[in-house]
Short mmCIF file of N, CA and C in Angstrom, two decimals:
data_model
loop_
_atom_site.label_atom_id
_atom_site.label_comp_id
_atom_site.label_asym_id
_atom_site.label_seq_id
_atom_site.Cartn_x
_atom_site.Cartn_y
_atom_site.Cartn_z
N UNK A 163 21.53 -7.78 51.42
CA UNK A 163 21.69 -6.48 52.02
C UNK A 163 20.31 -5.88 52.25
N UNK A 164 20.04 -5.37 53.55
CA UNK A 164 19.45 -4.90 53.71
C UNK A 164 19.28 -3.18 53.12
N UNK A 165 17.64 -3.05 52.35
CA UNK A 165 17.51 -1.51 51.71
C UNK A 165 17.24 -0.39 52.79
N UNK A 166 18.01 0.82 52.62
CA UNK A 166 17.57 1.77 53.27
C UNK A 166 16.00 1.74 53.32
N UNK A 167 15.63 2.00 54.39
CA UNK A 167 14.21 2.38 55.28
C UNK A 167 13.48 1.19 54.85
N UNK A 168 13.65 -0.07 54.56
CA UNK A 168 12.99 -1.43 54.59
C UNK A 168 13.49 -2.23 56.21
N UNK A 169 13.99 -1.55 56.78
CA UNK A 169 14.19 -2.54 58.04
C UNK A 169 14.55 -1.80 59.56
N UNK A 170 14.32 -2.08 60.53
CA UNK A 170 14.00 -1.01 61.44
C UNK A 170 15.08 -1.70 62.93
N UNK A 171 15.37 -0.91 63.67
CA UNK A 171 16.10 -1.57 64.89
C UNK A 171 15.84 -0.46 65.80
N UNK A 172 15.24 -0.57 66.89
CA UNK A 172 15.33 0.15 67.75
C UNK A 172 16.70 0.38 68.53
N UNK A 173 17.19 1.97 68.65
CA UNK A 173 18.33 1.60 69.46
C UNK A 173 18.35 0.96 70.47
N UNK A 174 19.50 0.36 70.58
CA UNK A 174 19.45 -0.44 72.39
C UNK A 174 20.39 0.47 72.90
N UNK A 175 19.99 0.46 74.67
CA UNK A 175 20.33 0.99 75.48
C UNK A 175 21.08 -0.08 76.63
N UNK A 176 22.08 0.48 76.94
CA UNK A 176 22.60 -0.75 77.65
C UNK A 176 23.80 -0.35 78.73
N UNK A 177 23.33 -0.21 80.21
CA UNK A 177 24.45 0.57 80.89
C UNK A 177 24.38 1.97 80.91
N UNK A 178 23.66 2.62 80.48
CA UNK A 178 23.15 3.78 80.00
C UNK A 178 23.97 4.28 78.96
N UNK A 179 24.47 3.27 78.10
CA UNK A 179 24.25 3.64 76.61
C UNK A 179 23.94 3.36 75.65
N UNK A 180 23.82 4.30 74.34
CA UNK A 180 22.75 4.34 73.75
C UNK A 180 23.87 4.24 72.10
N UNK A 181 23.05 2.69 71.28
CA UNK A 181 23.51 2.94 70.40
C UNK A 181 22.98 1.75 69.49
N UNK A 182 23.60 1.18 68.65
CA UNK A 182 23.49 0.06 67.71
C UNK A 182 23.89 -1.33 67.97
N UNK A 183 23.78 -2.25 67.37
CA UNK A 183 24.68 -3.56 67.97
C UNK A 183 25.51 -3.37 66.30
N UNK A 184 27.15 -3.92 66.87
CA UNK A 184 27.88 -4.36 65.53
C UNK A 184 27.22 -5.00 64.41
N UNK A 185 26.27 -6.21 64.71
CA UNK A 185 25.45 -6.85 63.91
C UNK A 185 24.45 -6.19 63.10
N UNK A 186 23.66 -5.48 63.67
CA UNK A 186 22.54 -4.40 62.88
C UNK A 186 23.44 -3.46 62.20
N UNK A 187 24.30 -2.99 62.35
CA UNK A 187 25.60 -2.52 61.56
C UNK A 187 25.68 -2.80 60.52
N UNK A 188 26.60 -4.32 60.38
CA UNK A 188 26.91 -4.78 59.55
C UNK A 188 25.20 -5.41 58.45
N UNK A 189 24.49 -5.55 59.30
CA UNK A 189 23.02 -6.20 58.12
C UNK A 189 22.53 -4.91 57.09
N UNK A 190 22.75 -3.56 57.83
CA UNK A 190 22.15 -2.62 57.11
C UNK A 190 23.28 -2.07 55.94
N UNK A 191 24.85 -1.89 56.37
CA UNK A 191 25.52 -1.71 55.52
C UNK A 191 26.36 -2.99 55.00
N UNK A 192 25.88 -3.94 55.20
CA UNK A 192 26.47 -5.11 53.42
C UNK A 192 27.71 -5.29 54.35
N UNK A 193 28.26 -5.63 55.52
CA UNK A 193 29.18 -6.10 56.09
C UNK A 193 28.93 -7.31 56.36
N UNK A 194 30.10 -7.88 56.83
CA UNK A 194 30.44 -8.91 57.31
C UNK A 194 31.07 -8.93 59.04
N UNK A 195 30.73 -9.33 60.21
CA UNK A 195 31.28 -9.20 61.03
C UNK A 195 32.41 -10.21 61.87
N UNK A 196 32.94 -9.20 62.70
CA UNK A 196 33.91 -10.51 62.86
C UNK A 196 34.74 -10.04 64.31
N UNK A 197 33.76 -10.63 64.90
CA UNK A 197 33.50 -10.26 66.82
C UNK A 197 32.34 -10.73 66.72
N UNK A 198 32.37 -10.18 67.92
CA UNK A 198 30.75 -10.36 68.79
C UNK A 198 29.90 -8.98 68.21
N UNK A 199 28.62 -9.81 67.31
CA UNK A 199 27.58 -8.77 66.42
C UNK A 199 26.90 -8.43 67.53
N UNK A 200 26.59 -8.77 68.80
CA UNK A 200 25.97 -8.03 70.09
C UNK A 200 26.68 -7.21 70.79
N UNK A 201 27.86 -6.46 70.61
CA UNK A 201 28.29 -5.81 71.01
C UNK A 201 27.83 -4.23 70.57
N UNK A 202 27.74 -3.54 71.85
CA UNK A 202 27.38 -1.70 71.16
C UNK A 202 28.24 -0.80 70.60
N UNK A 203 27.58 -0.44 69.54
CA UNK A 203 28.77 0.98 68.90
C UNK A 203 27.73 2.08 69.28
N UNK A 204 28.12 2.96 70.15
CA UNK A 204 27.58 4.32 70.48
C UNK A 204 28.27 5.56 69.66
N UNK A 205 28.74 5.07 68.90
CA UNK A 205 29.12 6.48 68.42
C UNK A 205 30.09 6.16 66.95
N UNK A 206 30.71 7.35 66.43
CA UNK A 206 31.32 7.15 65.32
C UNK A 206 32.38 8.13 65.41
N UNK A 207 33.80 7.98 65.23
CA UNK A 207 34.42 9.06 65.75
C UNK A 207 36.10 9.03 65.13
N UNK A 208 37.19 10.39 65.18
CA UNK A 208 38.13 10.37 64.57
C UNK A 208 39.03 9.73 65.65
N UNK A 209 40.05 9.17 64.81
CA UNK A 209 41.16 8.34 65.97
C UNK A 209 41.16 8.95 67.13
N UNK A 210 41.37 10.03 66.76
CA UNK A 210 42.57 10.66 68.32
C UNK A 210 41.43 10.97 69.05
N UNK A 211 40.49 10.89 68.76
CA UNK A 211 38.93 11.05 69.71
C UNK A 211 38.60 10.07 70.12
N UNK A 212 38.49 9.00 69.78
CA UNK A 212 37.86 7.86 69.85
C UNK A 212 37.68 6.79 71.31
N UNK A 213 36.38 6.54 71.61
CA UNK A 213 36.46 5.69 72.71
C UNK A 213 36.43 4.49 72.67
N UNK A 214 35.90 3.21 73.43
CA UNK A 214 36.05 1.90 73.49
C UNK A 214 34.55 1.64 73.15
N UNK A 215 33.94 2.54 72.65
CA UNK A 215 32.55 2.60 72.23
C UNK A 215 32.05 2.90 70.67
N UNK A 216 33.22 3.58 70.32
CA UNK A 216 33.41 4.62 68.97
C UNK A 216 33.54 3.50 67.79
N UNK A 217 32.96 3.79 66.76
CA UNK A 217 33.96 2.59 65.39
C UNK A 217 34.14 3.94 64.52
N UNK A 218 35.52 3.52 64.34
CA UNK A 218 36.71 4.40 63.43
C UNK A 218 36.59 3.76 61.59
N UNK A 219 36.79 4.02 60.62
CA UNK A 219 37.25 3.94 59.81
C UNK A 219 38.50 3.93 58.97
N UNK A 220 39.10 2.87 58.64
CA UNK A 220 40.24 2.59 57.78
C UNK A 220 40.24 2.74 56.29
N UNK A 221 40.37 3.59 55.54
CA UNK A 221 39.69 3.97 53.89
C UNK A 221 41.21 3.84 53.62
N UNK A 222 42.57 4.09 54.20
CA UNK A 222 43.14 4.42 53.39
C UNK A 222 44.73 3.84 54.43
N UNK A 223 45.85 2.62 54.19
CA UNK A 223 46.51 2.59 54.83
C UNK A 223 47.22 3.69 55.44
N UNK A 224 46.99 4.94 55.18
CA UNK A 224 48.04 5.49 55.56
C UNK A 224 47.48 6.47 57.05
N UNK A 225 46.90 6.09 57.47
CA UNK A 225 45.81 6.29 58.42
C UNK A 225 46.02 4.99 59.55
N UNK A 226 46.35 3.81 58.97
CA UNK A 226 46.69 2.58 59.89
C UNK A 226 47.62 2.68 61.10
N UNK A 227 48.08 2.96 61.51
CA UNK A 227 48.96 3.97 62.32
C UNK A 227 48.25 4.34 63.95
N UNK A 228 47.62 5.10 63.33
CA UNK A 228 47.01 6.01 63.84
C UNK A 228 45.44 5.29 64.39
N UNK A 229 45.21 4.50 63.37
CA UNK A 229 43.83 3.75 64.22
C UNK A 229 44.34 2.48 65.27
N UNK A 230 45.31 2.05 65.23
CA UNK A 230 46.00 1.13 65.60
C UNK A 230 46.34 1.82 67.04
N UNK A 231 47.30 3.22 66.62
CA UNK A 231 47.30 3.52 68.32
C UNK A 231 46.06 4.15 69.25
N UNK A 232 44.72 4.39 68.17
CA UNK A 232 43.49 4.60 69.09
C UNK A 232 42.54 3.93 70.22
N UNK A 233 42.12 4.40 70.84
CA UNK A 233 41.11 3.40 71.71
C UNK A 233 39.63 3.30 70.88
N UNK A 234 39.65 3.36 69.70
CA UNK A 234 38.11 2.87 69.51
C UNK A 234 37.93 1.32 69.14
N UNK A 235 37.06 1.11 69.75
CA UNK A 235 36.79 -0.26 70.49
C UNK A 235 36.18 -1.34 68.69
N UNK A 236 35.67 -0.34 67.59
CA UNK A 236 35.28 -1.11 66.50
C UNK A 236 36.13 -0.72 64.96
N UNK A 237 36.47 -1.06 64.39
CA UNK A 237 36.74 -0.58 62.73
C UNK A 237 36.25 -1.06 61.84
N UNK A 238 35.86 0.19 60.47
CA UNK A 238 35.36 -0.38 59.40
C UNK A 238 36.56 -0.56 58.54
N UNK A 239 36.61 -1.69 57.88
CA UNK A 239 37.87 -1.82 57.16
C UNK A 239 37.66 -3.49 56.36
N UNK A 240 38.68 -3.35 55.63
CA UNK A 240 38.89 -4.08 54.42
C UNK A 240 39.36 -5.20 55.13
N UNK A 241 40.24 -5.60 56.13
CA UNK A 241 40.43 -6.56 57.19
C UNK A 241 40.65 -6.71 58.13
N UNK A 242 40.65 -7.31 59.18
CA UNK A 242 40.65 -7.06 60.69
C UNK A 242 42.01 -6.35 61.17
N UNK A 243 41.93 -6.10 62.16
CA UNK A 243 43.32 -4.84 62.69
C UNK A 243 42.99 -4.95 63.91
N UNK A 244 44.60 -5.58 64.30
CA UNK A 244 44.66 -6.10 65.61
C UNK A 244 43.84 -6.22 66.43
N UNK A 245 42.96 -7.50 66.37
CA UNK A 245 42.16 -7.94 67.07
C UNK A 245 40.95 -7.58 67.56
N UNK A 246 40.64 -6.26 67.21
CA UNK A 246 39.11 -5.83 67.32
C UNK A 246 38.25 -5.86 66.46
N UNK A 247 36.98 -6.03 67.35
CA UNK A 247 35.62 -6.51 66.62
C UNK A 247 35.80 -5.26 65.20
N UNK A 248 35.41 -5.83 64.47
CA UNK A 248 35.03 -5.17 63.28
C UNK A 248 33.82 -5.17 61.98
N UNK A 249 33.55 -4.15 61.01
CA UNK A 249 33.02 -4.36 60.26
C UNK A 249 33.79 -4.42 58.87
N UNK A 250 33.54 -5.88 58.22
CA UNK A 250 34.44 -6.15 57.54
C UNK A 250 34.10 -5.72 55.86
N UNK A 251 34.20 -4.82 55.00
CA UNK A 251 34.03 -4.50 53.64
C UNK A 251 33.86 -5.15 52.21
#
């Protein structure tokens, strides 16, 4: 795992947006990925907000539901959920 402020990533920009790759994601917070780690997360956001850009969080099944019927394109979670790239816990 990579330590806070021991490792650096410039955001990438791509299409004119601006954000992280899944991969630098997962290296800085102790994940595991499971998609494509070159893919962009621009943002971080609640279900019912969420875009095809956004990664949502799963902490708690009872929330599964609800991320399931969202459009955000990444999740952090304990295991993959239906088929999108994710960061795995």
């Amino acid at each position: 795992m990579v330590q806070p402020g021991t490792a650096q990533q410039s955001p990438v920009t791509t299409a004119g947006n601006f954000g992280y790759t899944l991969g630098w994601l997962a290296k800085i917070g102790g994940c595991t990925v499971a998609g494509d780690p070159e893919l962009l997360v621009t943002g971080v956001c609640d279900p019912k907000e969420a875009g095809p850009g956004d990664l949502v969080f799963l902490v708690d099944d009872r929330y599964r539901e609800s991320i399931q019927a969202s459009s955000a394109g990444f999740v952090l979670a304990k295991e993959t959920l239906d088929g999108r790239p994710c960061l795995l816990t």
